[in-house]
Amino acid sequence: MIQKTERANNPILSIIRGNIGIIIVLLLLFITLSFTSDVFLTNDNLITVLRQISINVFLALGMTLVIILAGIDLSVGAVVALSGTLTVGLIVSGGLPVPLAILIGLLLGTALGFLNGCIVTQFKLPAFIVTLATMNVAQGVAYLYSGGQSERIRNEAYTSIGTGQLFGFLPLPVLYMFVLIFIFSVLLNKTKFGTYVYAIGGNREAARLSGVPIKKVEIAVYTLTGLLAAFAGIVLSARMYSGQPSVGQGYEMDAIAACVLGGVSMAGGRGRISGTIFGAMVIGVISNGLNLMGVSSFWQLVVKGIIILIAILVDAQKGKRINLSFKAAKN
């Protein structure tokens, strides 16, 4: 009995059991790519993979909360472009101090997320339509502000945010990723706020009758998602040494793919941070492997689209089985 209790309380075993399917997929990808490329399993390439997936993880953490609420946020990619472009522009052309420019960039993304949440909750509009509109607004503002041109930045205090290393080998974006994974895991699993998110996504009416502050929670989730997207944009622009209004296109789809692959239900109410992380790793490993094999970026879009479609179909079938089990239990 003691042994069983210890296993039940072991978080690592719980994560493995809860994500066994995608872990197997990830292992198969590692094995396959290790045979197809001599470079794949080198330390430098694995660090590169972690650095590449860090931006997707920033976005996917917020997207996980949104999808568990049975919502969606299509504006995150545009916010990445806007926050990075604006922050770099304020430093280079505006002459603002780096901390102040970063604060303004973060506040802008947070404000856009807050706006998304307010419109969705107050006017009861579909999140798909609202965030699609704000996506276009953010993209337009990024192009208007920059004149459609990228702007280089050589300020080391800023570029080190995306290019610096801890202990000489761990990229800072990877460190940010680990810290945020921990914070959002605690937020979703160990706080009343996380319980409210699951409750709203699982049964909105029951959550309302139980006294859950639905509007406040939804606004908070969209606001957090906007903040994470702005942070991702700043880190990415620092890593690229430039603010580019065209960057971020398709990032929202990578974030959604990571969530769905990791078992977050598009119907809401189900999902976990650990699954999203494994989903982001699968997306990152596939992209890296295809790059190493010299596969065109156009074909990579096709592959990602197929992956998302398969994941959604699997999620739909899983949802049907859960509904059937629930009905059988009631009868």
XYZ file of C-alpha atoms in Angstrom:
331
model
C 0.000 0.000 0.000
C 2.807 2.394 0.880
C 4.502 1.710 -2.427
C 1.293 2.416 -4.355
C 0.747 5.657 -2.437
C 4.284 6.810 -3.183
C 3.802 6.109 -6.855
C 0.497 7.946 -6.902
C 2.175 10.963 -5.276
C 5.231 10.871 -7.547
C 4.828 13.822 -9.951
C 7.308 12.432 -12.486
C 5.458 9.114 -12.778
C 2.188 11.008 -13.017
C 3.529 13.130 -15.886
C 4.826 10.047 -17.715
C 1.549 8.149 -17.320
C -0.513 11.146 -18.362
C 1.564 11.781 -21.495
C 2.705 8.281 -22.416
C 1.386 8.501 -25.984
C 3.190 11.688 -26.981
C 6.337 10.616 -25.105
C 6.471 7.494 -27.270
C 6.019 9.652 -30.385
C 8.852 11.909 -29.221
C 11.165 8.946 -28.580
C 10.401 7.506 -32.029
C 11.235 10.884 -33.581
C 14.553 10.992 -31.720
C 15.446 7.465 -32.836
C 14.456 8.101 -36.461
C 16.279 11.431 -36.743
C 19.403 10.044 -35.060
C 19.686 7.605 -37.977
C 18.851 10.128 -40.698
C 21.220 12.850 -39.457
C 24.615 12.638 -37.737
C 24.131 16.149 -36.375
C 20.767 15.710 -34.657
C 21.952 14.256 -31.318
C 24.917 16.624 -30.898
C 24.861 18.939 -27.883
C 24.876 22.054 -30.065
C 21.849 20.906 -32.067
C 19.861 19.833 -29.009
C 20.515 23.227 -27.411
C 19.393 24.814 -30.679
C 16.146 22.807 -30.538
C 15.485 24.000 -26.987
C 16.199 27.592 -27.997
C 13.850 27.312 -30.969
C 10.968 25.791 -29.016
C 11.257 28.347 -26.193
C 9.291 30.989 -28.142
C 6.557 28.467 -28.954
C 6.405 27.396 -25.314
C 5.902 31.013 -24.165
C 2.892 31.265 -26.464
C 1.626 27.737 -25.820
C 1.516 28.226 -22.036
C -1.014 31.017 -22.420
C -2.814 29.180 -25.205
C -3.211 26.155 -22.913
C -5.211 28.207 -20.431
C -7.288 29.788 -23.201
C -8.159 26.446 -24.823
C -8.993 24.840 -21.464
C -11.507 27.692 -21.142
C -12.899 26.490 -24.519
C -11.564 29.648 -26.162
C -8.866 30.491 -28.710
C -6.416 33.343 -29.291
C -5.297 33.927 -32.869
C -3.629 37.258 -32.098
C -0.524 35.976 -30.302
C 1.672 35.801 -33.406
C 0.824 39.385 -34.337
C 1.516 40.525 -30.771
C 4.960 38.898 -31.030
C 5.696 41.039 -34.091
C 4.206 44.216 -32.633
C 5.920 44.072 -29.242
C 9.328 43.214 -30.733
C 9.084 45.882 -33.437
C 7.862 48.566 -31.037
C 10.436 47.816 -28.324
C 13.362 47.855 -30.754
C 12.036 51.039 -32.382
C 11.674 52.817 -29.053
C 15.286 51.995 -28.177
C 16.912 52.671 -31.553
C 14.816 55.520 -32.964
C 13.138 56.808 -29.809
C 16.244 56.795 -27.633
C 14.388 55.333 -24.649
C 16.274 53.387 -21.963
C 16.114 49.606 -22.458
C 14.076 48.863 -19.287
C 11.455 51.497 -20.143
C 11.139 50.311 -23.754
C 10.726 46.704 -22.584
C 8.087 47.771 -20.055
C 6.124 49.590 -22.780
C 6.375 46.548 -25.081
C 5.100 44.240 -22.336
C 2.287 46.634 -21.398
C 1.172 46.829 -25.027
C 0.827 43.050 -25.333
C -0.887 42.900 -21.938
C -3.337 45.630 -22.991
C -4.205 43.778 -26.200
C -4.812 40.598 -24.235
C -6.966 42.506 -21.770
C -8.927 43.987 -24.687
C -9.499 40.507 -26.130
C -10.775 39.253 -22.796
C -13.072 42.217 -22.229
C -14.665 42.012 -25.676
C -15.142 38.224 -25.477
C -16.696 38.328 -22.008
C -18.671 41.575 -22.083
C -20.183 41.191 -25.537
C -20.267 37.356 -25.520
C -18.641 37.201 -28.954
C -16.767 34.154 -30.309
C -13.103 34.348 -29.319
C -12.135 33.178 -32.809
C -13.660 36.279 -34.424
C -12.465 38.741 -31.771
C -8.845 37.571 -31.778
C -8.823 37.327 -35.573
C -9.759 41.021 -35.667
C -7.147 42.047 -33.090
C -4.576 39.947 -34.956
C -5.115 42.104 -38.034
C -5.040 45.282 -35.948
C -1.741 44.303 -34.293
C -0.174 43.307 -37.620
C -1.295 46.582 -39.206
C 0.065 48.699 -36.343
C 3.413 46.858 -36.504
C 3.731 47.620 -40.224
C 2.583 51.226 -39.799
C 5.015 51.885 -36.949
C 7.998 50.360 -38.768
C 7.053 51.461 -42.276
C 7.222 47.810 -43.249
C 10.986 47.732 -42.619
C 12.971 45.781 -40.042
C 15.172 47.780 -37.674
C 18.544 46.577 -36.454
C 19.613 46.890 -32.828
C 23.137 46.536 -31.461
C 22.454 47.494 -27.854
C 24.124 44.671 -25.930
C 21.954 45.216 -22.850
C 18.950 44.373 -25.022
C 20.342 41.692 -27.354
C 21.744 39.728 -24.402
C 18.128 39.041 -23.364
C 17.834 36.685 -26.331
C 21.466 35.692 -26.943
C 22.972 35.506 -23.450
C 23.893 32.243 -21.752
C 23.846 30.982 -18.182
C 27.057 29.258 -17.077
C 28.342 29.628 -20.613
C 26.124 26.968 -22.187
C 22.418 27.395 -21.260
C 20.713 30.013 -23.476
C 18.712 32.552 -21.465
C 15.513 31.928 -23.508
C 15.687 28.293 -22.363
C 16.086 29.446 -18.757
C 13.034 31.722 -19.120
C 11.158 28.741 -20.537
C 11.928 26.529 -17.534
C 10.923 29.276 -15.092
C 7.638 29.956 -16.886
C 6.818 26.240 -17.125
C 7.216 25.983 -13.349
C 5.134 29.110 -12.683
C 2.267 28.081 -14.945
C 2.302 24.484 -13.699
C 1.806 25.780 -10.164
C -0.768 28.336 -11.341
C -2.896 25.753 -13.129
C -2.549 22.841 -10.712
C -2.032 24.332 -7.254
C -4.161 27.486 -7.134
C -7.838 28.389 -6.960
C -7.390 30.273 -10.239
C -6.396 27.041 -12.003
C -9.393 25.245 -10.515
C -11.643 28.003 -11.849
C -10.130 27.680 -15.347
C -10.902 23.952 -15.462
C -14.365 24.498 -13.988
C -15.338 27.107 -16.593
C -14.047 25.004 -19.483
C -15.654 21.824 -18.187
C -19.132 23.203 -17.461
C -19.644 26.929 -17.687
C -23.153 26.929 -16.231
C -22.171 24.747 -13.285
C -19.191 27.023 -12.636
C -21.486 30.075 -12.623
C -23.897 28.450 -10.196
C -20.945 27.555 -7.961
C -19.967 31.197 -7.697
C -16.930 31.140 -9.993
C -16.138 34.706 -11.210
C -16.222 33.676 -14.869
C -15.666 37.087 -16.459
C -12.727 37.952 -14.220
C -11.044 34.589 -14.862
C -11.511 34.804 -18.628
C -10.167 38.357 -18.775
C -7.190 37.335 -16.636
C -6.413 34.374 -18.925
C -6.478 36.460 -22.116
C -4.426 39.172 -20.396
C -1.782 36.633 -19.360
C -1.701 35.271 -22.900
C -1.088 38.764 -24.286
C 1.702 39.341 -21.758
C 3.402 36.067 -22.707
C 3.146 36.909 -26.421
C 4.717 40.322 -25.799
C 7.517 38.701 -23.792
C 8.074 36.198 -26.610
C 8.300 39.075 -29.103
C 10.913 40.907 -27.036
C 13.040 37.792 -26.537
C 12.788 36.901 -30.241
C 13.725 40.402 -31.421
C 16.701 40.411 -29.038
C 17.786 37.027 -30.407
C 17.417 38.237 -34.011
C 19.119 41.604 -33.346
C 16.162 43.326 -35.011
C 12.505 44.224 -34.801
C 10.669 42.729 -37.761
C 6.963 43.420 -38.430
C 6.694 40.280 -40.576
C 7.851 37.904 -37.847
C 5.296 35.887 -35.883
C 3.131 34.791 -38.802
C 1.885 31.281 -38.117
C 3.160 31.278 -34.536
C -0.401 31.006 -33.238
C -0.833 27.767 -35.195
C 2.355 26.284 -33.708
C 1.087 27.153 -30.228
C -2.316 25.593 -30.913
C -0.638 22.512 -32.392
C 1.533 22.103 -29.284
C -1.559 22.287 -27.055
C -3.679 19.862 -29.081
C -0.809 17.400 -29.534
C -0.290 17.541 -25.774
C -3.880 16.508 -25.102
C -5.524 19.876 -24.435
C -9.127 19.461 -25.558
C -10.471 22.033 -28.022
C -13.856 21.525 -26.336
C -12.387 22.857 -23.085
C -12.073 21.483 -19.586
C -9.153 19.115 -20.236
C -5.424 19.630 -20.593
C -2.174 19.910 -18.725
C 0.979 22.011 -18.977
C 3.231 18.954 -19.213
C 1.346 17.733 -22.282
C 1.717 21.126 -23.956
C 5.475 21.067 -23.338
C 5.804 17.634 -24.936
C 3.649 18.866 -27.822
C 5.951 21.862 -28.327
C 8.943 19.506 -28.262
C 7.391 17.332 -30.979
C 6.762 20.391 -33.168
C 10.302 21.661 -32.544
C 11.981 18.312 -33.184
C 10.033 17.806 -36.420
C 10.958 21.295 -37.665
C 14.610 20.807 -36.728
C 14.749 17.353 -38.318
C 13.193 18.597 -41.545
C 15.657 21.488 -41.640
C 18.591 19.113 -41.171
C 17.281 16.980 -44.035
C 16.977 20.055 -46.250
C 13.194 19.853 -46.584
C 11.582 23.015 -47.982
C 9.836 25.321 -45.482
C 6.719 25.034 -47.668
C 6.592 21.283 -47.097
C 7.102 21.917 -43.387
C 3.865 23.920 -43.375
C 2.102 20.963 -44.999
C 3.494 18.576 -42.370
C 2.454 20.855 -39.489
C -1.039 21.223 -40.956
C -1.436 17.453 -41.211
C -0.203 17.036 -37.626
C -2.758 19.561 -36.340
C -5.548 17.879 -38.311
C -4.671 14.413 -36.980
C -4.434 15.746 -33.413
C -7.850 17.404 -33.657
C -9.392 14.209 -35.058
C -7.896 12.181 -32.207
C -9.157 14.760 -29.703
C -12.653 14.598 -31.203
C -12.730 10.802 -30.938
C -11.479 10.992 -27.355
C -14.244 13.473 -26.539
C -16.860 11.123 -27.996
C -15.589 8.229 -25.866
C -15.697 10.380 -22.722
C -19.268 11.484 -23.469
C -20.365 7.888 -24.068
C -18.755 6.787 -20.808
C -20.487 9.633 -18.964
C -23.879 8.698 -20.412
C -23.330 5.032 -19.556
C -22.439 5.970 -15.983
C -25.620 8.054 -15.654
C -27.770 5.201 -16.910
